[in-house]
Amino acid sequence: MEEYMLKTIKLCDKALKNNDIPVGCMILKDNKIISKSYNKKYLLHDSTAHAEILAIRKACKKLKTTHLDECTLYVTLEPCMMCTAAIIQSHIKKVVYCLKSPKYGHLLNEAKKNKIECVQIYNAEYEKTLKDFFIEKR
Amino acid sequence: MEEYMLKTIKLCDKALKNNDIPVGCMILKDNKIISKSYNKKYLLHDSTAHAEILAIRKACKKLKTTHLDECTLYVTLEPCMMCTAAIIQSHIKKVVYCLKSPKYGHLLNEAKKNKIECVQIYNAEYEKTLKDFFIEKR
């Protein structure tokens, strides 16, 4: 699992280049990566273009289904309310995340009642990247 | 406002043709329609393709911004958690809706703390359309 999280963190470099908040997301099925994306909110001028929404859209299209119940979603930052709801709508049952988001995170509130297994794989380097971004850019 | 709601309800016909839950959405700025869409979840194989998400994406792209704070969103059914969060993310400050959604609706819970003005324009014909859809299709 740690290897996949490192790959998900690597996706953040592309978001950083566009001055978007560095968040990456990958979706796996049967240990194969079927979708990956990163936050493109400002790149695309689209307030819905969070990493998770883009990765879910790609995965649904690839599998031609709206039910991703056999998939695992990797994401670097705990999903916000919009992305948490998109995870629930997609019936994703396992989320691996790197950092909690005490202010905007919503997944950990909703996980239990929606039977979503949440696993944290903490990474200090990503935490530093995110903190530096907010200090420098915001 | 009623005329715009009737136009928003009219968009549901297209969702019905694809066996998608009949929900329509329009976004207006300065009394001009800048974006319209309808639920395309099953048409597009995309669990995020609710009418509101699609309309917000279009409006953001058209105005080249992620801030739709001067816009009003018309929607036939009270938005779910995902779409409510997308409305908050987009800084939309006024929502005109036709029907409440007691089970899946989330907007009315979140409106006050996010300073979103909500106005209901009820339409009996749309209520019948929605009820008939669930009786026939689900």
mmCIF file of C-alpha atoms in Angstrom:
data_model
loop_
_atom_site.group_PDB
_atom_site.id
_atom_site.type_symbol
_atom_site.label_atom_id
_atom_site.label_comp_id
_atom_site.label_asym_id
_atom_site.label_seq_id
_atom_site.Cartn_x
_atom_site.Cartn_y
_atom_site.Cartn_z
ATOM 1 C CA MET A 1 0.000 0.000 0.000
ATOM 2 C CA GLU A 2 2.854 2.373 0.798
ATOM 3 C CA GLU A 3 4.177 2.155 -2.746
ATOM 4 C CA TYR A 4 0.791 3.261 -4.119
ATOM 5 C CA MET A 5 0.667 6.151 -1.668
ATOM 6 C CA LEU A 6 4.116 7.297 -2.805
ATOM 7 C CA LYS A 7 2.870 7.241 -6.427
ATOM 8 C CA THR A 8 -0.222 9.215 -5.389
ATOM 9 C CA ILE A 9 1.954 11.792 -3.625
ATOM 10 C CA LYS A 10 4.098 12.074 -6.770
ATOM 11 C CA LEU A 11 1.000 13.265 -8.701
ATOM 12 C CA CYS A 12 0.951 16.400 -6.545
ATOM 13 C CA ASP A 13 3.991 17.800 -8.391
ATOM 14 C CA LYS A 14 1.750 18.503 -11.388
ATOM 15 C CA ALA A 15 -0.814 20.360 -9.267
ATOM 16 C CA LEU A 16 1.979 22.444 -7.736
ATOM 17 C CA LYS A 17 3.155 23.531 -11.189
ATOM 18 C CA ASN A 18 -0.296 25.065 -11.779
ATOM 19 C CA ASN A 19 -0.447 26.702 -8.329
ATOM 20 C CA ASP A 20 -3.261 24.341 -7.379
ATOM 21 C CA ILE A 21 -3.354 22.877 -3.844
ATOM 22 C CA PRO A 22 -1.158 19.748 -4.101
ATOM 23 C CA VAL A 23 -3.595 16.838 -3.835
ATOM 24 C CA GLY A 24 -3.268 13.595 -5.781
ATOM 25 C CA CYS A 25 -5.657 10.676 -6.173
ATOM 26 C CA MET A 26 -5.511 7.172 -7.666
ATOM 27 C CA ILE A 27 -8.170 4.479 -7.948
ATOM 28 C CA LEU A 28 -7.212 0.810 -7.979
ATOM 29 C CA LYS A 29 -9.130 -2.340 -8.800
ATOM 30 C CA ASP A 30 -7.586 -5.773 -8.211
ATOM 31 C CA ASN A 31 -4.285 -4.036 -7.405
ATOM 32 C CA LYS A 32 -4.214 -2.321 -10.804
ATOM 33 C CA ILE A 33 -4.278 1.457 -11.178
ATOM 34 C CA ILE A 34 -7.362 2.280 -13.268
ATOM 35 C CA SER A 35 -7.425 6.031 -12.786
ATOM 36 C CA LYS A 36 -5.165 8.784 -11.515
ATOM 37 C CA SER A 37 -5.553 12.518 -11.244
ATOM 38 C CA TYR A 38 -4.571 15.595 -9.287
ATOM 39 C CA ASN A 39 -6.264 18.803 -8.231
ATOM 40 C CA LYS A 40 -6.968 20.977 -11.302
ATOM 41 C CA LYS A 41 -9.317 23.569 -9.797
ATOM 42 C CA TYR A 42 -7.446 26.616 -11.026
ATOM 43 C CA LEU A 43 -5.915 24.970 -14.089
ATOM 44 C CA LEU A 44 -9.370 24.123 -15.463
ATOM 45 C CA HIS A 45 -11.323 27.036 -13.918
ATOM 46 C CA ASP A 46 -13.620 24.476 -12.341
ATOM 47 C CA SER A 47 -14.553 24.501 -8.666
ATOM 48 C CA THR A 48 -15.507 20.804 -8.860
ATOM 49 C CA ALA A 49 -12.156 19.677 -10.322
ATOM 50 C CA HIS A 50 -10.713 18.221 -7.113
ATOM 51 C CA ALA A 51 -8.379 15.242 -7.554
ATOM 52 C CA GLU A 52 -10.963 12.752 -6.234
ATOM 53 C CA ILE A 53 -13.831 13.955 -8.468
ATOM 54 C CA LEU A 54 -11.606 13.780 -11.565
ATOM 55 C CA ALA A 55 -10.289 10.316 -10.632
ATOM 56 C CA ILE A 56 -13.813 8.997 -9.927
ATOM 57 C CA ARG A 57 -15.080 10.347 -13.261
ATOM 58 C CA LYS A 58 -12.202 8.643 -15.090
ATOM 59 C CA ALA A 59 -12.681 5.335 -13.258
ATOM 60 C CA CYS A 60 -16.450 5.302 -13.922
ATOM 61 C CA LYS A 61 -15.880 5.944 -17.617
ATOM 62 C CA LYS A 62 -13.150 3.333 -17.871
ATOM 63 C CA LEU A 63 -15.253 0.631 -16.191
ATOM 64 C CA LYS A 64 -18.524 1.896 -17.769
ATOM 65 C CA THR A 65 -20.263 1.875 -14.406
ATOM 66 C CA THR A 66 -21.322 4.243 -11.640
ATOM 67 C CA HIS A 67 -20.541 1.569 -8.990
ATOM 68 C CA LEU A 68 -16.897 1.419 -7.953
ATOM 69 C CA ASP A 69 -17.569 -0.871 -4.994
ATOM 70 C CA GLU A 70 -14.614 -3.152 -5.754
ATOM 71 C CA CYS A 71 -12.189 -0.245 -5.961
ATOM 72 C CA THR A 72 -9.815 1.360 -3.473
ATOM 73 C CA LEU A 73 -9.235 5.112 -3.602
ATOM 74 C CA TYR A 74 -5.842 6.540 -2.633
ATOM 75 C CA VAL A 75 -5.756 10.225 -1.837
ATOM 76 C CA THR A 76 -3.082 12.395 -0.267
ATOM 77 C CA LEU A 77 -5.451 14.554 1.818
ATOM 78 C CA GLU A 78 -8.661 13.620 3.636
ATOM 79 C CA PRO A 79 -11.524 14.372 1.190
ATOM 80 C CA CYS A 80 -13.766 17.433 1.628
ATOM 81 C CA MET A 81 -17.571 17.211 1.847
ATOM 82 C CA MET A 82 -18.025 17.248 -1.951
ATOM 83 C CA CYS A 83 -15.481 14.481 -2.554
ATOM 84 C CA THR A 84 -16.675 12.438 0.430
ATOM 85 C CA ALA A 85 -20.184 12.509 -1.029
ATOM 86 C CA ALA A 86 -18.811 11.543 -4.461
ATOM 87 C CA ILE A 87 -17.041 8.565 -2.824
ATOM 88 C CA ILE A 88 -20.323 7.531 -1.169
ATOM 89 C CA GLN A 89 -22.268 8.003 -4.449
ATOM 90 C CA SER A 90 -19.699 5.771 -6.188
ATOM 91 C CA HIS A 91 -19.998 3.043 -3.515
ATOM 92 C CA ILE A 92 -16.228 3.024 -2.936
ATOM 93 C CA LYS A 93 -15.652 0.982 0.216
ATOM 94 C CA LYS A 94 -11.968 1.589 0.997
ATOM 95 C CA VAL A 95 -10.016 4.839 1.139
ATOM 96 C CA VAL A 96 -6.295 5.109 1.865
ATOM 97 C CA TYR A 97 -5.278 8.657 2.799
ATOM 98 C CA CYS A 98 -2.057 10.314 3.875
ATOM 99 C CA LEU A 99 -3.071 13.363 5.941
ATOM 100 C CA LYS A 100 -6.154 14.298 7.941
ATOM 101 C CA SER A 101 -7.731 17.653 7.127
ATOM 102 C CA PRO A 102 -9.120 18.954 10.428
ATOM 103 C CA LYS A 103 -10.784 22.025 8.857
ATOM 104 C CA TYR A 104 -12.207 20.812 5.526
ATOM 105 C CA GLY A 105 -12.004 17.022 5.785
ATOM 106 C CA HIS A 106 -15.316 15.219 5.909
ATOM 107 C CA LEU A 107 -14.564 11.567 5.141
ATOM 108 C CA LEU A 108 -13.713 10.484 8.682
ATOM 109 C CA ASN A 109 -17.074 11.864 9.900
ATOM 110 C CA GLU A 110 -19.027 9.922 7.293
ATOM 111 C CA ALA A 111 -16.982 6.714 7.024
ATOM 112 C CA LYS A 112 -18.605 4.659 9.755
ATOM 113 C CA LYS A 113 -22.233 5.155 8.783
ATOM 114 C CA ASN A 114 -21.411 4.535 5.112
ATOM 115 C CA LYS A 115 -19.251 1.481 5.899
ATOM 116 C CA ILE A 116 -16.130 2.920 4.283
ATOM 117 C CA GLU A 117 -12.853 1.486 5.569
ATOM 118 C CA CYS A 118 -10.277 4.253 6.032
ATOM 119 C CA VAL A 119 -6.553 3.584 6.349
ATOM 120 C CA GLN A 120 -3.952 6.275 6.998
ATOM 121 C CA ILE A 121 -0.447 6.053 5.508
ATOM 122 C CA TYR A 122 1.293 9.102 6.887
ATOM 123 C CA ASN A 123 4.157 10.709 4.966
ATOM 124 C CA ALA A 124 6.169 13.540 6.548
ATOM 125 C CA GLU A 125 7.510 14.822 3.241
ATOM 126 C CA TYR A 126 4.003 15.337 1.851
ATOM 127 C CA GLU A 127 2.969 17.125 5.045
ATOM 128 C CA LYS A 128 5.891 19.521 4.544
ATOM 129 C CA THR A 129 4.980 20.058 0.864
ATOM 130 C CA LEU A 130 1.425 20.974 1.811
ATOM 131 C CA LYS A 131 2.447 23.275 4.669
ATOM 132 C CA ASP A 132 5.040 25.033 2.471
ATOM 133 C CA PHE A 133 2.390 25.551 -0.230
ATOM 134 C CA PHE A 134 0.053 27.345 2.151
ATOM 135 C CA ILE A 135 2.871 29.433 3.644
ATOM 136 C CA GLU A 136 4.199 30.506 0.224
ATOM 137 C CA LYS A 137 1.051 30.807 -1.870
ATOM 138 C CA ARG A 138 -1.876 31.645 0.346
ATOM 139 C CA MET B 1 -38.379 33.532 -11.233
ATOM 140 C CA GLU B 2 -41.231 31.154 -12.045
ATOM 141 C CA GLU B 3 -40.477 31.320 -15.756
ATOM 142 C CA TYR B 4 -36.887 30.206 -15.112
ATOM 143 C CA MET B 5 -38.077 27.332 -12.915
ATOM 144 C CA LEU B 6 -40.397 26.167 -15.708
ATOM 145 C CA LYS B 7 -37.428 26.182 -18.106
ATOM 146 C CA THR B 8 -35.368 24.229 -15.557
ATOM 147 C CA ILE B 9 -38.154 21.652 -15.203
ATOM 148 C CA LYS B 10 -38.297 21.342 -18.996
ATOM 149 C CA LEU B 11 -34.661 20.142 -18.988
ATOM 150 C CA CYS B 12 -35.781 17.025 -17.088
ATOM 151 C CA ASP B 13 -37.378 15.613 -20.258
ATOM 152 C CA LYS B 14 -33.885 14.885 -21.589
ATOM 153 C CA ALA B 15 -32.836 13.041 -18.416
ATOM 154 C CA LEU B 16 -36.034 10.969 -18.580
ATOM 155 C CA LYS B 17 -35.208 9.861 -22.121
ATOM 156 C CA ASN B 18 -31.965 8.313 -20.769
ATOM 157 C CA ASN B 19 -33.682 6.720 -17.741
ATOM 158 C CA ASP B 20 -31.784 9.102 -15.471
ATOM 159 C CA ILE B 21 -33.574 10.593 -12.431
ATOM 160 C CA PRO B 22 -35.275 13.715 -13.856
ATOM 161 C CA VAL B 23 -33.369 16.634 -12.374
ATOM 162 C CA GLY B 24 -32.612 19.858 -14.245
ATOM 163 C CA CYS B 25 -30.358 22.776 -13.341
ATOM 164 C CA MET B 26 -29.667 26.264 -14.724
ATOM 165 C CA ILE B 27 -27.267 28.967 -13.575
ATOM 166 C CA LEU B 28 -28.052 32.620 -14.157
ATOM 167 C CA LYS B 29 -25.976 35.771 -13.874
ATOM 168 C CA ASP B 30 -27.574 39.208 -14.245
ATOM 169 C CA ASN B 31 -30.805 37.466 -15.294
ATOM 170 C CA LYS B 32 -29.073 35.728 -18.194
ATOM 171 C CA ILE B 33 -28.827 31.944 -18.416
ATOM 172 C CA ILE B 34 -25.115 31.115 -18.537
ATOM 173 C CA SER B 35 -25.338 27.364 -18.056
ATOM 174 C CA LYS B 36 -27.923 24.604 -18.147
ATOM 175 C CA SER B 37 -27.768 20.883 -17.659
ATOM 176 C CA TYR B 38 -29.638 17.820 -16.498
ATOM 177 C CA ASN B 39 -28.764 14.627 -14.660
ATOM 178 C CA LYS B 40 -26.547 12.445 -16.882
ATOM 179 C CA LYS B 41 -25.366 9.870 -14.316
ATOM 180 C CA TYR B 42 -26.316 6.801 -16.322
ATOM 181 C CA LEU B 43 -25.979 8.416 -19.747
ATOM 182 C CA LEU B 44 -22.320 9.250 -19.090
ATOM 183 C CA HIS B 45 -21.504 6.354 -16.701
ATOM 184 C CA ASP B 46 -20.384 8.953 -14.180
ATOM 185 C CA SER B 47 -21.531 8.970 -10.569
ATOM 186 C CA THR B 48 -20.612 12.660 -10.271
ATOM 187 C CA ALA B 49 -22.683 13.749 -13.311
ATOM 188 C CA HIS B 50 -25.583 15.249 -11.363
ATOM 189 C CA ALA B 51 -27.317 18.215 -13.018
ATOM 190 C CA GLU B 52 -25.836 20.721 -10.553
ATOM 191 C CA ILE B 53 -22.212 19.505 -10.905
ATOM 192 C CA LEU B 54 -22.458 19.649 -14.715
ATOM 193 C CA ALA B 55 -24.063 23.107 -14.661
ATOM 194 C CA ILE B 56 -21.445 24.450 -12.208
ATOM 195 C CA ARG B 57 -18.607 23.078 -14.358
ATOM 196 C CA LYS B 58 -20.069 24.745 -17.451
ATOM 197 C CA ALA B 59 -20.627 28.067 -15.680
ATOM 198 C CA CYS B 60 -17.075 28.101 -14.244
ATOM 199 C CA LYS B 61 -15.603 27.434 -17.670
ATOM 200 C CA LYS B 62 -17.774 30.036 -19.356
ATOM 201 C CA LEU B 63 -16.879 32.758 -16.862
ATOM 202 C CA LYS B 64 -13.277 31.487 -16.449
ATOM 203 C CA THR B 65 -13.583 31.543 -12.670
ATOM 204 C CA THR B 66 -14.158 29.221 -9.729
ATOM 205 C CA HIS B 67 -16.208 31.926 -7.937
ATOM 206 C CA LEU B 68 -19.851 32.062 -8.988
ATOM 207 C CA ASP B 69 -20.836 34.392 -6.163
ATOM 208 C CA GLU B 70 -22.942 36.648 -8.393
ATOM 209 C CA CYS B 71 -24.902 33.727 -9.819
ATOM 210 C CA THR B 72 -28.239 32.139 -8.948
ATOM 211 C CA LEU B 73 -28.661 28.382 -9.323
ATOM 212 C CA TYR B 74 -32.059 26.964 -10.281
ATOM 213 C CA VAL B 75 -32.574 23.278 -9.611
ATOM 214 C CA THR B 76 -35.676 21.122 -9.672
ATOM 215 C CA LEU B 77 -34.788 18.988 -6.620
ATOM 216 C CA GLU B 78 -33.024 19.949 -3.384
ATOM 217 C CA PRO B 79 -29.309 19.184 -3.940
ATOM 218 C CA CYS B 80 -27.637 16.138 -2.335
ATOM 219 C CA MET B 81 -24.527 16.367 -0.139
ATOM 220 C CA MET B 82 -22.129 16.295 -3.110
ATOM 221 C CA CYS B 83 -23.955 19.046 -5.012
ATOM 222 C CA THR B 84 -24.524 21.136 -1.874
ATOM 223 C CA ALA B 85 -20.769 21.047 -1.240
ATOM 224 C CA ALA B 86 -20.120 21.980 -4.894
ATOM 225 C CA ILE B 87 -22.468 24.973 -4.485
ATOM 226 C CA ILE B 88 -20.569 26.030 -1.345
ATOM 227 C CA GLN B 89 -17.180 25.533 -3.095
ATOM 228 C CA SER B 90 -18.429 27.734 -5.966
ATOM 229 C CA HIS B 91 -19.578 30.486 -3.578
ATOM 230 C CA ILE B 92 -23.090 30.517 -5.072
ATOM 231 C CA LYS B 93 -25.234 32.591 -2.743
ATOM 232 C CA LYS B 94 -28.780 31.966 -4.024
ATOM 233 C CA VAL B 95 -30.518 28.713 -4.896
ATOM 234 C CA VAL B 96 -34.058 28.435 -6.248
ATOM 235 C CA TYR B 97 -35.431 24.894 -5.954
ATOM 236 C CA CYS B 98 -38.726 23.237 -6.731
ATOM 237 C CA LEU B 99 -38.980 20.215 -4.405
ATOM 238 C CA LYS B 100 -37.423 19.321 -1.066
ATOM 239 C CA SER B 101 -35.675 15.956 -0.875
ATOM 240 C CA PRO B 102 -36.233 14.687 2.672
ATOM 241 C CA LYS B 103 -34.008 11.611 2.269
ATOM 242 C CA TYR B 104 -31.044 12.785 0.170
ATOM 243 C CA GLY B 105 -31.344 16.583 0.236
ATOM 244 C CA HIS B 106 -28.584 18.403 2.074
ATOM 245 C CA LEU B 107 -28.818 22.042 0.994
ATOM 246 C CA LEU B 108 -31.401 23.153 3.531
ATOM 247 C CA ASN B 109 -29.209 21.811 6.374
ATOM 248 C CA GLU B 110 -26.165 23.738 5.165
ATOM 249 C CA ALA B 111 -27.743 26.929 3.817
ATOM 250 C CA LYS B 112 -27.803 29.030 6.963
ATOM 251 C CA LYS B 113 -24.201 28.532 8.074
ATOM 252 C CA ASN B 114 -22.966 29.101 4.511
ATOM 253 C CA LYS B 115 -25.189 32.174 3.999
ATOM 254 C CA ILE B 116 -26.994 30.690 0.991
ATOM 255 C CA GLU B 117 -30.448 32.123 0.320
ATOM 256 C CA CYS B 118 -32.886 29.343 -0.615
ATOM 257 C CA VAL B 119 -36.219 30.007 -2.337
ATOM 258 C CA GLN B 120 -38.768 27.313 -3.131
ATOM 259 C CA ILE B 121 -40.939 27.523 -6.256
ATOM 260 C CA TYR B 122 -43.162 24.471 -5.978
ATOM 261 C CA ASN B 123 -44.574 22.834 -9.104
ATOM 262 C CA ALA B 124 -47.115 20.008 -8.797
ATOM 263 C CA GLU B 125 -46.520 18.691 -12.301
ATOM 264 C CA TYR B 126 -42.811 18.177 -11.605
ATOM 265 C CA GLU B 127 -43.624 16.437 -8.326
ATOM 266 C CA LYS B 128 -45.852 14.020 -10.277
ATOM 267 C CA THR B 129 -43.123 13.438 -12.897
ATOM 268 C CA LEU B 130 -40.610 12.551 -10.192
ATOM 269 C CA LYS B 131 -43.011 10.275 -8.294
ATOM 270 C CA ASP B 132 -44.037 8.482 -11.510
ATOM 271 C CA PHE B 133 -40.357 7.951 -12.379
ATOM 272 C CA PHE B 134 -39.645 6.186 -9.096
ATOM 273 C CA ILE B 135 -42.832 4.099 -9.302
ATOM 274 C CA GLU B 136 -42.123 3.004 -12.876
ATOM 275 C CA LYS B 137 -38.346 2.694 -12.988
ATOM 276 C CA ARG B 138 -37.034 1.892 -9.540
#
